[in-house]
Amino acid sequence: MVAGAPDAVRPRAGLWVEFAALYLGAPLAIALFMPPHMLFRALAVFSLAGLGLLWLTGGFSWRSLVRGWRRLPWAEIAGIALITLAAGALILWQTRPGALFAMVRARPEFLAVIWLFYPFLSALPQELIFRPLFFHRYGTILPQGRAAIALNAAIFSFAHLMYWSWIVAILTFLGGWFFARAYLRHGFPSAWVLHAVAGNVLFAVGMGVYFYSGNVVRPF
């Protein structure tokens, strides 16, 4: 035992180190060193590690992950779908007009596959890591209220550094804000549905040119 180090200080310091490694170190390492085609493998490992940490934390109600379906904020879901559609169309119209609704026009069957699997293979593990784990395990060292939501959104945006795009950074920050707020207000199902809907709309409008790992070009 280190003299003069209160018992409460060591766990908090350890949590900060763990928090930084998980939410800053891992995304940075992925963005700098990991081949883009291994993105889903990294997400799988990240998800398993997050679930393990959530289990180790204790005091978490796993049933909360399936509670709240009756509280789905349908107005917010419709709103984020419309906003995502409009924002994505405007961005592509200004930057990549040829990609606008390209998948809808050329490969609608592939878009259907994305719509089927994206909510479960991408949105779900991301939400587990960035909402329940973030707020439950690290809640004692985080700010409260809107500051916590803003930090969550920033961390969520930073996790998408591997795309090396300021457009992705802005969109994921805004999305992270709404997902975190929905999680705290309505429960996990609401955050997951909002994320799934936003992601599926992005791919439908053609924003896969920015969010597809195969298109990643590192600036170095």
Tab-separated table of C-alpha atoms in Angstrom:
chain	number	residue	atom	x	y	z
A	1	MET	CA	0.000	0.000	0.000
A	2	VAL	CA	1.281	3.445	-0.914
A	3	ALA	CA	1.452	5.752	2.060
A	4	GLY	CA	-0.960	8.645	1.876
A	5	ALA	CA	-2.983	7.204	-1.014
A	6	PRO	CA	-6.646	6.946	0.007
A	7	ASP	CA	-8.433	3.730	-0.976
A	8	ALA	CA	-10.973	5.701	-3.021
A	9	VAL	CA	-8.267	7.387	-5.085
A	10	ARG	CA	-6.700	4.213	-6.473
A	11	PRO	CA	-9.915	2.783	-8.007
A	12	ARG	CA	-10.753	6.155	-9.560
A	13	ALA	CA	-7.249	6.479	-10.987
A	14	GLY	CA	-7.482	2.939	-12.329
A	15	LEU	CA	-10.805	3.698	-13.950
A	16	TRP	CA	-9.353	6.770	-15.633
A	17	VAL	CA	-6.468	4.725	-17.029
A	18	GLU	CA	-8.867	2.043	-18.219
A	19	PHE	CA	-11.220	4.647	-19.681
A	20	ALA	CA	-8.386	6.316	-21.590
A	21	ALA	CA	-7.075	2.992	-22.887
A	22	LEU	CA	-10.498	1.791	-24.015
A	23	TYR	CA	-11.982	4.953	-25.488
A	24	LEU	CA	-8.858	6.830	-26.609
A	25	GLY	CA	-5.965	4.407	-26.952
A	26	ALA	CA	-7.822	1.624	-28.765
A	27	PRO	CA	-9.494	3.854	-31.409
A	28	LEU	CA	-6.198	5.666	-31.990
A	29	ALA	CA	-4.328	2.396	-32.467
A	30	ILE	CA	-7.020	1.110	-34.829
A	31	ALA	CA	-6.934	4.322	-36.875
A	32	LEU	CA	-3.140	4.365	-37.107
A	33	PHE	CA	-2.215	0.725	-37.533
A	34	MET	CA	-5.136	-1.611	-38.253
A	35	PRO	CA	-5.896	-2.590	-41.878
A	36	PRO	CA	-9.364	-1.223	-42.751
A	37	HIS	CA	-10.679	-4.658	-43.744
A	38	MET	CA	-10.262	-5.832	-40.144
A	39	LEU	CA	-12.712	-3.254	-38.783
A	40	PHE	CA	-15.450	-5.745	-37.895
A	41	ARG	CA	-12.983	-8.083	-36.198
A	42	ALA	CA	-11.787	-5.189	-34.072
A	43	LEU	CA	-15.380	-4.251	-33.280
A	44	ALA	CA	-16.087	-7.833	-32.199
A	45	VAL	CA	-13.078	-7.903	-29.873
A	46	PHE	CA	-13.959	-4.442	-28.585
A	47	SER	CA	-17.521	-5.583	-27.872
A	48	LEU	CA	-16.482	-8.730	-26.012
A	49	ALA	CA	-14.031	-6.733	-23.903
A	50	GLY	CA	-16.737	-4.179	-23.154
A	51	LEU	CA	-19.233	-6.831	-22.095
A	52	GLY	CA	-16.593	-8.409	-19.876
A	53	LEU	CA	-15.890	-5.080	-18.198
A	54	LEU	CA	-19.602	-4.446	-17.738
A	55	TRP	CA	-19.984	-7.849	-16.075
A	56	LEU	CA	-16.998	-7.204	-13.817
A	57	THR	CA	-18.414	-3.862	-12.717
A	58	GLY	CA	-21.363	-5.429	-10.930
A	59	GLY	CA	-24.650	-3.798	-10.091
A	60	PHE	CA	-25.752	-3.632	-13.708
A	61	SER	CA	-29.232	-4.876	-14.571
A	62	TRP	CA	-28.815	-6.882	-17.769
A	63	ARG	CA	-32.578	-6.893	-18.133
A	64	SER	CA	-32.381	-3.146	-18.717
A	65	LEU	CA	-31.024	-3.937	-22.177
A	66	VAL	CA	-34.438	-5.272	-23.194
A	67	ARG	CA	-36.590	-2.914	-21.174
A	68	GLY	CA	-38.075	0.210	-22.646
A	69	TRP	CA	-39.564	-0.977	-25.927
A	70	ARG	CA	-42.863	0.611	-24.939
A	71	ARG	CA	-41.057	3.923	-24.377
A	72	LEU	CA	-39.580	4.199	-27.859
A	73	PRO	CA	-39.593	7.913	-28.839
A	74	TRP	CA	-41.250	7.557	-32.200
A	75	ALA	CA	-41.166	11.293	-32.904
A	76	GLU	CA	-37.396	11.335	-32.316
A	77	ILE	CA	-36.933	8.249	-34.465
A	78	ALA	CA	-38.859	9.814	-37.349
A	79	GLY	CA	-37.027	13.095	-36.810
A	80	ILE	CA	-33.553	11.575	-36.891
A	81	ALA	CA	-34.477	9.604	-40.011
A	82	LEU	CA	-35.582	12.771	-41.819
A	83	ILE	CA	-32.649	14.850	-40.583
A	84	THR	CA	-30.173	12.129	-41.537
A	85	LEU	CA	-31.739	11.804	-44.967
A	86	ALA	CA	-31.650	15.565	-45.584
A	87	ALA	CA	-28.135	16.042	-44.184
A	88	GLY	CA	-26.736	13.068	-46.071
A	89	ALA	CA	-28.311	14.179	-49.347
A	90	LEU	CA	-27.010	17.735	-48.920
A	91	ILE	CA	-23.489	16.566	-48.064
A	92	LEU	CA	-23.320	14.218	-51.039
A	93	TRP	CA	-24.840	16.793	-53.375
A	94	GLN	CA	-22.005	19.134	-52.416
A	95	THR	CA	-19.147	16.633	-52.218
A	96	ARG	CA	-19.915	13.374	-54.060
A	97	PRO	CA	-23.031	13.883	-56.237
A	98	GLY	CA	-22.449	10.632	-58.096
A	99	ALA	CA	-22.903	8.666	-54.873
A	100	LEU	CA	-26.324	10.136	-54.078
A	101	PHE	CA	-28.737	7.180	-53.788
A	102	ALA	CA	-26.267	5.149	-55.856
A	103	MET	CA	-26.901	1.913	-53.962
A	104	VAL	CA	-30.667	2.317	-54.180
A	105	ARG	CA	-30.356	2.679	-57.933
A	106	ALA	CA	-27.634	0.130	-58.672
A	107	ARG	CA	-27.717	-2.511	-55.906
A	108	PRO	CA	-30.994	-2.418	-53.984
A	109	GLU	CA	-30.589	-6.081	-52.979
A	110	PHE	CA	-27.275	-5.276	-51.258
A	111	LEU	CA	-28.889	-2.346	-49.464
A	112	ALA	CA	-31.520	-4.762	-48.142
A	113	VAL	CA	-28.729	-6.952	-46.733
A	114	ILE	CA	-27.185	-3.912	-45.027
A	115	TRP	CA	-30.528	-2.888	-43.560
A	116	LEU	CA	-30.974	-6.409	-42.183
A	117	PHE	CA	-27.536	-6.878	-40.612
A	118	TYR	CA	-26.322	-3.366	-39.716
A	119	PRO	CA	-28.564	-3.019	-36.634
A	120	PHE	CA	-27.186	-6.254	-35.148
A	121	LEU	CA	-23.570	-6.422	-36.351
A	122	SER	CA	-22.654	-2.758	-36.026
A	123	ALA	CA	-25.205	-0.596	-34.195
A	124	LEU	CA	-25.827	-3.082	-31.364
A	125	PRO	CA	-22.201	-3.686	-30.297
A	126	GLN	CA	-21.409	0.018	-30.597
A	127	GLU	CA	-24.340	0.924	-28.388
A	128	LEU	CA	-23.325	-1.629	-25.757
A	129	ILE	CA	-19.826	-0.165	-25.581
A	130	PHE	CA	-20.686	3.514	-25.750
A	131	ARG	CA	-23.852	3.673	-23.699
A	132	PRO	CA	-24.307	1.053	-20.888
A	133	LEU	CA	-20.579	0.474	-20.375
A	134	PHE	CA	-19.714	4.167	-20.614
A	135	PHE	CA	-22.365	5.395	-18.173
A	136	HIS	CA	-22.456	2.440	-15.772
A	137	ARG	CA	-18.802	1.525	-15.302
A	138	TYR	CA	-17.350	5.017	-15.612
A	139	GLY	CA	-20.238	7.106	-14.314
A	140	THR	CA	-18.485	7.830	-11.019
A	141	ILE	CA	-15.575	9.578	-12.720
A	142	LEU	CA	-17.578	11.416	-15.377
A	143	PRO	CA	-19.346	14.773	-15.306
A	144	GLN	CA	-23.106	14.812	-14.968
A	145	GLY	CA	-26.001	15.969	-17.122
A	146	ARG	CA	-25.301	17.535	-20.491
A	147	ALA	CA	-21.562	17.479	-19.887
A	148	ALA	CA	-21.690	13.681	-19.684
A	149	ILE	CA	-23.708	13.525	-22.899
A	150	ALA	CA	-21.256	15.865	-24.648
A	151	LEU	CA	-18.293	13.778	-23.496
A	152	ASN	CA	-20.024	10.608	-24.645
A	153	ALA	CA	-20.689	12.148	-28.062
A	154	ALA	CA	-17.059	13.273	-28.355
A	155	ILE	CA	-15.765	9.825	-27.416
A	156	PHE	CA	-18.170	8.218	-29.881
A	157	SER	CA	-16.958	10.561	-32.613
A	158	PHE	CA	-13.314	9.854	-31.782
A	159	ALA	CA	-14.000	6.131	-32.099
A	160	HIS	CA	-14.662	6.761	-35.797
A	161	LEU	CA	-11.229	8.304	-36.350
A	162	MET	CA	-10.337	5.329	-38.557
A	163	TYR	CA	-12.409	6.894	-41.351
A	164	TRP	CA	-10.194	10.023	-41.370
A	165	SER	CA	-13.069	12.282	-42.345
A	166	TRP	CA	-14.257	15.509	-40.749
A	167	ILE	CA	-17.719	14.763	-42.162
A	168	VAL	CA	-17.812	11.450	-40.293
A	169	ALA	CA	-16.495	13.174	-37.154
A	170	ILE	CA	-19.283	15.767	-37.150
A	171	LEU	CA	-22.066	13.323	-37.989
A	172	THR	CA	-20.996	10.812	-35.352
A	173	PHE	CA	-20.720	13.528	-32.713
A	174	LEU	CA	-24.278	14.666	-33.434
A	175	GLY	CA	-25.495	11.084	-33.586
A	176	GLY	CA	-23.703	10.222	-30.363
A	177	TRP	CA	-25.407	13.142	-28.624
A	178	PHE	CA	-28.878	11.933	-29.604
A	179	PHE	CA	-28.112	8.279	-28.867
A	180	ALA	CA	-26.721	9.083	-25.414
A	181	ARG	CA	-29.654	11.316	-24.556
A	182	ALA	CA	-32.105	8.656	-25.694
A	183	TYR	CA	-30.324	6.037	-23.591
A	184	LEU	CA	-30.490	8.151	-20.444
A	185	ARG	CA	-34.090	9.224	-21.012
A	186	HIS	CA	-35.751	6.158	-22.495
A	187	GLY	CA	-33.428	3.179	-22.068
A	188	PHE	CA	-31.160	1.051	-24.199
A	189	PRO	CA	-33.689	-0.044	-26.867
A	190	SER	CA	-34.327	3.584	-27.831
A	191	ALA	CA	-30.633	4.336	-28.302
A	192	TRP	CA	-30.177	1.163	-30.339
A	193	VAL	CA	-33.170	1.851	-32.602
A	194	LEU	CA	-32.103	5.455	-33.190
A	195	HIS	CA	-28.599	4.307	-34.101
A	196	ALA	CA	-29.876	1.553	-36.381
A	197	VAL	CA	-32.303	3.872	-38.184
A	198	ALA	CA	-29.712	6.615	-38.636
A	199	GLY	CA	-27.143	4.161	-39.968
A	200	ASN	CA	-29.532	2.504	-42.384
A	201	VAL	CA	-30.688	5.866	-43.731
A	202	LEU	CA	-27.076	6.961	-44.211
A	203	PHE	CA	-26.348	3.896	-46.321
A	204	ALA	CA	-29.579	4.310	-48.281
A	205	VAL	CA	-28.787	7.910	-49.181
A	206	GLY	CA	-25.293	6.943	-50.309
A	207	MET	CA	-23.128	7.983	-47.350
A	208	GLY	CA	-21.454	4.596	-47.429
A	209	VAL	CA	-18.726	6.333	-49.434
A	210	TYR	CA	-17.685	7.888	-46.117
A	211	PHE	CA	-18.654	5.110	-43.702
A	212	TYR	CA	-17.414	2.074	-45.643
A	213	SER	CA	-14.055	0.832	-44.350
A	214	GLY	CA	-13.014	-0.249	-47.843
A	215	ASN	CA	-12.951	3.400	-48.897
A	216	VAL	CA	-10.666	4.515	-46.063
A	217	VAL	CA	-7.565	6.392	-47.173
A	218	ARG	CA	-5.124	7.308	-44.397
A	219	PRO	CA	-3.676	10.821	-44.751
A	220	PHE	CA	-0.117	9.541	-44.300
